[in-house]
Amino acid sequence: MNDNRSVKEKNLELKPSPEKVKIAAFLCKWCSYAGADLAGGSRKKYPPNVIVIRTSCSARTNPLFVWKSLEKGLDGVLVSGCHPGECHYSEGNYHTRRNFAVFRKLLEYIGIEPERFHMSWVSAAEGDKWAQVVKEVVKTVESAGPNTYFSKKKEDNA
Amino acid sequence: MKRLLKKEELNRLLLGLMKEYDVIAPIDEEGLILFRPVTKVEQVLWDYPNSLKPVKEFFLPPREVLFQFKRGKVQPANLSLKKRVIWGVRPCDARSLLLLDKVFLDSTQDVYYREKRKSTLLVGLSCNHPEKSCFCTSFASGPHHKEGMDLLIADLEEGIFLLESNSPEGEQLLKGRGKEVNKIDEKIRTKIKEKTERKIERKLKPSQFLERLTNGFDSSYWEKASRQCISCGICRYLCPTCHCFDIADEEGERVRFWDGCSFRNFTKMTSGENPRFGKRERFKQWYYHKFGYFKENHGVFLCVGCGRCLRNCPVKIDFSEVLQQLPAQAQTPAREG
Amino acid sequence: MENIYLPHSAIVKEIISETADIKTFRLTFEDERLQKSFTYLAGQFVEFSVYGVGEAPFCLASSPTRPGQIECTIKKMGKVTQAIHDLEVGDQVGIRGPYGNGFPLKELRGKNLVLVGGGIGLAPLRSLIQNVLDKRDEYGDVLIIYGAKSTEELVYQKELEEWENSPRVKMVLTVDPGGEDQKWQGEIGFVPTILEKVNPSPDNRMLITCGPPIMIRYVLLGATGEMGYRPQQIITTLEMKMKCGLGKCGRCNIGRVYICKDGPVFTYQQLKDLGNEF
Amino acid sequence: MLEQLRKKAKELLKNKEVEVIIGYQKSNNNSFTTPCFIESEDGVDRLTWDEHCVYNLSLYLKEVKGKVGIVAKGCDVKSIVALMQENQIDRDRIKIIALECQAQVDQEGQILEKCRTCQVHIPGMYDELVRSKTSPSKIESKESDKEYSVLEELEAKSTPERWQFWQRQFEKCIRCYACRQVCPLCYCSECISEKTAPQWILPSPSLKGNTTWNIVRAFHLAGRCIDCGECERVCPVNIPLRRLNKKMEKEIQTMFNYVPGLDSKKKPPLVDFRVDDPQEFIR
Amino acid sequence: MARIGVFVCHCGTNISATVDVKKVAEIAKGFPGVKFATDYRYMCSEPGQDLIQKMVKEHNLTRIVVAACSPSLHEKTFRTCTQNAGLNPYFFEMANIREQCSWVHDDREEATLKAIDIVKLATAKVGKNNPLQTTFIPVEKKVLIIGGGISGIQAAIDVAFNGFKAVIVEREPSIGGRMAMFDKTFPTLDCAACILTPKMVEVNQSDLIKLYTYSEVEEVSGYVGNFKVKIRRKARLVDENKCNGCGTCWQRCPVRLPSEFDMNLGKRKAIYVPFPQAVPNVPVIDQKHCLYINKKKCGICKKVCPFEAIDYEQEDEVIEEQFGAIIVATGFTMFDHSIYGEYGYGKYKNVTTGLHFERMLNSSGPTGGKIVRPSDGKEAKKVVFIQCVGSRDEARGMPYCSRLCCMYTAKQALLLKEHNPEAEAYVFYIDIRAAGKNYEEFVERVQDEYGATYLRGRVSKIFQRNGRLMVRGCDTLSGTQIEIDADLVVLATALIARPDAIKLAQMLHIPYDQNRLFTEAHPKLAPVETVTTGVFLTGACQSPKDIPDTVATASAASVKACGLLSHEKLPIDPQIARVDVEICSGCLACKEVCPFGAIEKEEIVDRVTQQKRWVAKVAPSLCNGCGACNTACRPGAIDLDGFTEEQIFGQIESLTADKGNER
């Protein structure tokens, strides 16, 4: 992000309270995003820690986006798509399932707490399931605490 | 000034240094011989071939923050450095710094490099058991050369060491330590020196390199020689005299870090043009820069014969062979390889 | 001791968009002392920094004979140029330099000049042209041959007329075949062919050319071919990837020279001695 | 075996079936075995075969144009199969001289870990096969010979311990990219590490950049790596890279019952799917 | 940098109730590239859109972010507005701060913070949007109608009326669907056959409508304007062109089987036409029971057929046709009420369903119009109707009301009295749903004029007591327990989705809800469309409907379909994949994962090495923009416009800007 614009910036920093975990949710626009909308429509309340990034299909969510989010400091990542067989592109979520079945093993193997990465199938009609998924994910990520993978130790460049 | 010290006196010297300076010495880290800051004498290795990474890493670090920028303000990294001693430098590495000085301390001084050079003392350890891959003698250096060092320790076996200062600071360190050096010690020392030099069988004749390179530029010899190379960065990064680097902005910092002419995007321009796209051109560039252009510009080869490139090449390319077999005149293509 | 990598902060004073993807940026240094003391030669370049994005070399398109702001003409190509094109008037950037050897004005003095430019290659030549025009009597007559892919890609459109009617200056504009539109009266053809068509005689004349590598190659062949120019009479700039600008990072090393330190301006003779890597 | 190899190589060159043969040779004055390229019949005598032929020569296949002969062990053949699966080489310009290989040894003469659990002592695909006359001496099998025993020690550790272990390893990485350049399956003309828009991987050898580089490499080889072990051998700072790839291999085998490099017609696992793939981790 | 304008909407109070919209706009001014930010009560309104266009001129903005509702509502609206403001329609992003923020959080502070993050995300993405030009594809001028019931027939007629070709694919041997089984229809008591048969004939005679009966849709590929559909025409063993329906064959066929059409109350032959007015009037051979097929005996029908139309060797035939749009009219099926043990279905023959009663009412039905007891065929005097069998029953996973059972039960009670004045009708109900035009009056008339007794209460048990069928229930109005000895019980079973609805939905990539009913694009704004452009819904397959509503949705769906077909060419979404051949190394992983076969191998000459090499090539008309290829491509040579790597990257970076990696 190009920082030199901040001279002009009138940034009334509303510092988010540090211990509030921040989670990115990659939602496929056909099912999960619509399910989240339905949760809104039916006024289902759920914690505000999850911010949605809309993708064309859950298969577009490259597992390396998930790593990039964790590397840049997010506390948790959720990837959600259509139920198998209901994908608008018919096969997208099958590929998502395989990609992340492998990638999550890699994440765990190098030492990322499993509580940080979640996947779910939420269809366009499952508003309350979306609210439920968010509640569970936020609780689990909070149990893992804030992401300190790269912030604790100052990188030495001797 | 020359002094003779026993092993424990040498250790006391090392301990004294540790109080006053940050001492960096070769240690064994999970099987790798690396120069690392040390706090205890026991850590220091004494009989080791040569470190994996040359001491270049303490003057042109693998990654160095040039400056940081926050809110548009530029804050240069603080350059002042606590005085330090690099203990156990081999003669070839010490000499490599002199070569690097020609690049970084010329008319446009590199401040980062200069501060590090100014605040570092080099205490060398001569080699008694050179590697088969060493060939420092072919490049105006030798297992017992003291060029570029502040103090050189020569191991006369049986726990006795002959220390020879090579700079005022070196002399300062040596003052009032150990015994005078008499003729016999001198003779033992020269005997050991010649014995080690004889151990180095790998001899090259660098004199004709420049001439053969200049007229061998388009020879098809390079096609054959470069075929085996996989264009990785090991020989470039582990070579004490290779000094190419890249600059990039990373998360609020402008950093300088090692780069190698073996990589394809080293010379790739944003327009897509790339004068050295092929593996052959990139393979050649290493030889021409070290033994052609540097020699023409500075009158000395950019190589100290430490042998790291031979030891660590993944496909075991023997670069001294490549140079030896350089054809005298331009080669007609497709000769039997 | 001055830190050679530290950019000096400068402010974008004006942005002129020359074509769809080429803009000229007019900059002044933030601290006045530097603004006054900053001197350079036509043909030198600076390292242009956008903090957080990166740094890239651009030739100075303004002339030292016209103090005040310095100007760079930049084409949108990669990450850094994209960020530069996103800059607004008043934004802060980093400038360090000047680097490179610049045009050998001494040798050009008193001679007739032919300046052959291609596309954005006209930027370094503009610095020279303005320099020559400001000291008009020190030089012979000036012939400018400038071409681009198409009419929309001709840069400095306003100044082209200005140069055409300045004293003893002849201007030949061309566009590559197929790049012309109805209103175009200039030549149609590649720059090297037009150069051979105009065929300025080589006696007491220096040829300076900048542009894409392919164009330079044909201009050099043409000039030293039937046009009879000797290699010393031809000056060009060599385009290479550059990072440090001071012959340290090894990137722009061709033959014995570092383009950034010993170039980018060379006579064709110098290039010949470099050996055929070029 | 060596004479058979040389005879076959000479034949191929004589009747112009191949223009060049990629093989192993003893470099003249020292004892190293190195890769070599033979273009003429009498150059064939330089070919050698012993237990120091660790190199996977299939990495040269993409660069060397025209009709090529290649000397290949069982694992090398697997990487040729993987390259065919991904349209990188067409089989009919390649002549494979496969050699029965018991095991290769490292510099200290120890048998390589990968050879202990190797199932392709007799290569799976070839044009010519050179069998060893003497019956293969049984390598005394150690208990650690189970296929994925190399992973158990690390898998037993807790997550934070694993993170510490890998941070310690990635900190050493100097980004010489030898692991990429030596790998036959890392054939991309422009690697993702060279992308600046967007900058996936920080280019300098910082801890964050190194961690991302090693994760990207491990994931990009998931379901493709045939465990020739070259990356771990060439790494100058001894990062246990094989353990990363082996873990991916193990997970993919248990989940999708797929072993890379055996069938050139099969689709690599991460571009394929089955309707009943495991999804117990999905809410 | 792009000059971004941020417009934060109050949406009346939907957003401003929990999100401090003023503060969001204030802080948005500080985001990189934002040149203007404001808030307004109704952004989607006329003045709201004018505000955008005015601000674009005033501040020469190049990108627009509207922070309001979900893109599925107004992304199109604001894209057109952006276009009218002179910008590329794709220089626009929507920040969903209503459905995913103000409506789902109640703490004002947290909701505002989240809204700020969402807007920051949108500005980061919009800064990296590429100008996309919509491209166009030709449209196949033909509509596929799946299902030949009244909704399919009506849709076909309307499509043909618009001058476009239609193809009806009907699984049964004849079109007509459920309605063909009815006797009379409420509330006007028109005879079902009288109003249906002319339409069936019209469909059969129209040269724009092609009928594929006794056929099923097997595979659907392609996309709006270019659907490629495989239709399996099951073998009838009767040649349609030769047979003129004279009936000799089914009169002489010796095999007699229960007729499904008559709810197994009547009989049919092995070679049969489901009902007399069947269209096409061509019989089909029931291969399971035909003696010739199973035991190579008989073969009478072939012998007697004057036109040699019988062909035992006829095979299934799969044909493939192109269509511009698809209308789904697959109708409904009846709820299997056997799970209600207390109603004793199966134990007592005289417990039947509405459809049985309807067949008995029908003069061409099995009982010739007489209401009898299936057990002994005697005339039924006392008939008990039970409402909501299966409907409105949460415990059985059937939460919805089937909407039309109250009406057809009232009609059946009336017709019972008409057929047999002494008959008594009792109706157990929970609530009478008679909301249609003249519906309430109709039910009143059944109770007053025809004396049907309406008992408000549920039936607890049906049992046998000394030969009489006893129905025990309660009447909550009088608060008494009631037992009626009935001759006949008619259960008004619920209307549910077809058993294979899911298979069809997956074939057409249209969503369905937990009741397996197809989901419309939007309940209010797009009731007959689906999220898959070009696929429309009509009739009970979307939700239970009576005939008036079914016909209405059929006409609506056909107008929508014809609307698509009236365009010479259709704009396709330009958010598709692009390949950078410089980086592509030809591994074709993208080709493997592409569900639409949109990626092919292409040989090019490399710009630098001048040598031939393989790269991937995307066919723009086939690519649907799913992006699976992006993930499969290791060097990142293929990128999906609209969701490029840079855009998603920018969003991740903006999300984590304050997480300290920006030292």
CSV table of C-alpha atoms in Angstrom, one decimal, chain A residues 1-3 5 8-18 20-24 26-27 29-30 32-33 36-63 65-66 68-69 71-75 84-92 95 99 123-125 154-155, chain E residues 1 14 23 26-27 29-33 35 70-72 75 79 93-94 96 99-100 102-106 109-114 116-118 121 125 506 509 511-514 531-532 573 575 592-596 624-628 630-631 633 639-640 643-645 648-649 651-659 661-663:
chain,number,residue,atom,x,y,z
A,1,MET,CA,0.0,0.0,0.0
A,2,ASN,CA,1.5,3.3,-1.1
A,3,ASP,CA,2.2,5.0,2.2
A,5,ARG,CA,-0.3,9.6,0.7
A,8,LYS,CA,-2.8,14.4,3.3
A,9,GLU,CA,-4.7,11.7,5.1
A,10,LYS,CA,-7.2,12.9,7.8
A,11,ASN,CA,-7.3,9.5,9.4
A,12,LEU,CA,-9.4,9.5,12.5
A,13,GLU,CA,-7.9,6.3,13.6
A,14,LEU,CA,-10.5,4.2,15.3
A,15,LYS,CA,-8.0,1.7,16.7
A,16,PRO,CA,-9.7,-1.7,16.7
A,17,SER,CA,-9.4,-3.3,20.2
A,18,PRO,CA,-6.2,-5.4,19.9
A,20,LYS,CA,-10.5,-8.7,18.9
A,21,VAL,CA,-9.5,-11.4,16.4
A,22,LYS,CA,-9.9,-10.5,12.7
A,23,ILE,CA,-10.9,-13.2,10.3
A,24,ALA,CA,-11.2,-13.1,6.5
A,26,PHE,CA,-13.5,-16.0,1.2
A,27,LEU,CA,-17.2,-16.6,0.1
A,29,LYS,CA,-20.8,-15.3,-4.7
A,30,TRP,CA,-23.4,-17.9,-5.8
A,32,SER,CA,-22.2,-18.7,0.6
A,33,TYR,CA,-22.3,-15.0,-0.1
A,36,ALA,CA,-24.7,-14.6,4.3
A,37,ASP,CA,-27.1,-12.1,2.7
A,38,LEU,CA,-30.0,-14.3,3.7
A,39,ALA,CA,-28.7,-14.4,7.3
A,40,GLY,CA,-28.8,-10.6,7.1
A,41,GLY,CA,-32.3,-10.6,5.6
A,42,SER,CA,-33.5,-12.7,8.5
A,43,ARG,CA,-31.6,-10.5,11.0
A,44,LYS,CA,-29.5,-13.3,12.4
A,45,LYS,CA,-27.0,-11.8,14.8
A,46,TYR,CA,-23.4,-13.0,14.8
A,47,PRO,CA,-20.0,-11.5,16.0
A,48,PRO,CA,-18.4,-8.8,13.7
A,49,ASN,CA,-14.9,-10.3,13.5
A,50,VAL,CA,-15.5,-11.8,10.0
A,51,ILE,CA,-14.9,-9.7,6.9
A,52,VAL,CA,-16.1,-11.1,3.6
A,53,ILE,CA,-14.0,-11.2,0.4
A,54,ARG,CA,-16.3,-12.2,-2.5
A,55,THR,CA,-14.9,-14.6,-5.1
A,56,SER,CA,-16.5,-16.0,-8.3
A,57,CYS,CA,-16.3,-19.5,-7.0
A,58,SER,CA,-14.7,-21.2,-4.0
A,59,ALA,CA,-12.3,-22.8,-6.5
A,60,ARG,CA,-11.0,-19.3,-7.3
A,61,THR,CA,-9.7,-19.0,-3.7
A,62,ASN,CA,-6.1,-20.0,-4.1
A,63,PRO,CA,-4.8,-21.7,-0.9
A,65,PHE,CA,-4.4,-16.4,-0.5
A,66,VAL,CA,-5.1,-18.1,2.9
A,68,LYS,CA,-1.0,-14.6,2.5
A,69,SER,CA,-3.8,-13.6,5.0
A,71,GLU,CA,1.4,-14.1,6.8
A,72,LYS,CA,0.1,-10.6,6.9
A,73,GLY,CA,-1.3,-11.0,10.4
A,74,LEU,CA,-4.9,-12.0,10.2
A,75,ASP,CA,-5.9,-14.3,13.0
A,84,PRO,CA,-20.9,-30.5,-3.3
A,85,GLY,CA,-23.1,-31.0,-6.4
A,86,GLU,CA,-24.7,-27.6,-6.1
A,87,CYS,CA,-21.8,-25.5,-7.4
A,88,HIS,CA,-23.0,-23.0,-10.0
A,89,TYR,CA,-20.0,-24.1,-12.1
A,90,SER,CA,-20.8,-27.8,-11.3
A,91,GLU,CA,-17.3,-28.9,-10.3
A,92,GLY,CA,-15.7,-25.8,-8.6
A,95,HIS,CA,-11.5,-28.8,-6.6
A,99,ASN,CA,-6.9,-28.1,-2.7
A,123,SER,CA,-25.9,-22.8,0.4
A,124,ALA,CA,-28.0,-19.7,-0.6
A,125,ALA,CA,-30.8,-21.0,1.6
A,154,LYS,CA,12.2,-8.9,15.2
A,155,GLU,CA,13.7,-10.4,12.0
E,1,MET,CA,-4.0,6.3,-8.6
E,14,ASN,CA,-31.6,-0.2,7.7
E,23,LYS,CA,-18.2,8.5,10.4
E,26,GLU,CA,-15.5,10.6,7.1
E,27,ILE,CA,-12.9,7.9,7.5
E,29,LYS,CA,-11.9,10.1,2.9
E,30,GLY,CA,-8.6,8.9,4.3
E,31,PHE,CA,-8.3,5.7,2.3
E,32,PRO,CA,-5.7,5.5,-0.5
E,33,GLY,CA,-7.1,7.0,-3.7
E,35,LYS,CA,-11.0,11.7,-3.4
E,70,SER,CA,-25.8,-6.7,-1.2
E,71,PRO,CA,-24.4,-6.7,-4.8
E,72,SER,CA,-27.1,-9.3,-5.7
E,75,GLU,CA,-24.9,-4.2,-8.5
E,79,ARG,CA,-23.1,-0.5,-12.9
E,93,GLU,CA,-17.6,-2.0,-6.4
E,94,MET,CA,-20.3,-2.5,-3.9
E,96,ASN,CA,-22.2,-4.8,1.5
E,99,GLU,CA,-26.9,-7.7,4.9
E,100,GLN,CA,-23.4,-8.4,6.2
E,102,SER,CA,-25.8,-3.4,9.9
E,103,TRP,CA,-28.5,-6.2,9.9
E,104,VAL,CA,-26.3,-8.7,11.7
E,105,HIS,CA,-24.7,-6.7,14.4
E,106,ASP,CA,-26.3,-4.6,17.1
E,109,GLU,CA,-19.3,0.8,17.7
E,110,GLU,CA,-18.4,-2.6,16.3
E,111,ALA,CA,-20.8,-2.4,13.4
E,112,THR,CA,-19.2,1.0,12.4
E,113,LEU,CA,-15.7,-0.4,12.6
E,114,LYS,CA,-16.7,-3.4,10.5
E,116,ILE,CA,-15.2,0.9,7.7
E,117,ASP,CA,-13.2,-2.3,7.0
E,118,ILE,CA,-15.7,-3.4,4.4
E,121,LEU,CA,-11.8,-3.5,1.2
E,125,LYS,CA,-10.4,-3.7,-4.9
E,506,GLN,CA,-27.6,-30.2,-10.5
E,509,HIS,CA,-26.9,-25.7,-12.0
E,511,PRO,CA,-30.1,-24.0,-6.5
E,512,TYR,CA,-32.9,-25.7,-4.6
E,513,ASP,CA,-34.1,-25.3,-1.0
E,514,GLN,CA,-34.3,-27.8,1.9
E,531,VAL,CA,-29.6,-17.2,-10.5
E,532,THR,CA,-28.5,-19.1,-13.6
E,573,ASP,CA,-20.3,-11.3,-18.6
E,575,GLN,CA,-15.5,-11.3,-16.1
E,592,GLU,CA,-7.9,-30.2,-16.7
E,593,VAL,CA,-9.8,-28.2,-14.1
E,594,CYS,CA,-12.0,-26.2,-16.4
E,595,PRO,CA,-15.6,-27.5,-16.0
E,596,PHE,CA,-16.7,-25.9,-19.3
E,624,ASN,CA,-18.1,-18.8,-17.3
E,625,GLY,CA,-15.6,-17.1,-15.1
E,626,CYS,CA,-15.4,-19.6,-12.2
E,627,GLY,CA,-11.6,-19.1,-11.7
E,628,ALA,CA,-10.7,-22.7,-10.9
E,630,ASN,CA,-6.4,-19.5,-11.5
E,631,THR,CA,-5.8,-21.7,-8.5
E,633,CYS,CA,-2.0,-22.3,-12.4
E,639,ASP,CA,-6.1,-14.4,-14.3
E,640,LEU,CA,-9.8,-13.9,-13.9
E,643,PHE,CA,-11.6,-11.3,-9.4
E,644,THR,CA,-7.9,-10.8,-10.4
E,645,GLU,CA,-5.0,-11.8,-8.1
E,648,ILE,CA,-7.9,-10.0,-4.0
E,649,PHE,CA,-4.4,-9.3,-2.9
E,651,GLN,CA,-8.2,-6.6,-0.3
E,652,ILE,CA,-6.1,-8.8,1.9
E,653,GLU,CA,-3.5,-6.1,2.3
E,654,SER,CA,-6.1,-3.4,3.1
E,655,LEU,CA,-7.6,-5.8,5.7
E,656,THR,CA,-4.2,-6.3,7.4
E,657,ALA,CA,-2.8,-2.7,6.9
E,658,ASP,CA,-3.1,-2.0,10.6
E,659,LYS,CA,-1.7,-5.3,11.6
E,661,ASN,CA,3.4,-5.2,8.8
E,662,GLU,CA,3.4,-1.6,7.7
E,663,ARG,CA,6.1,-0.5,10.0
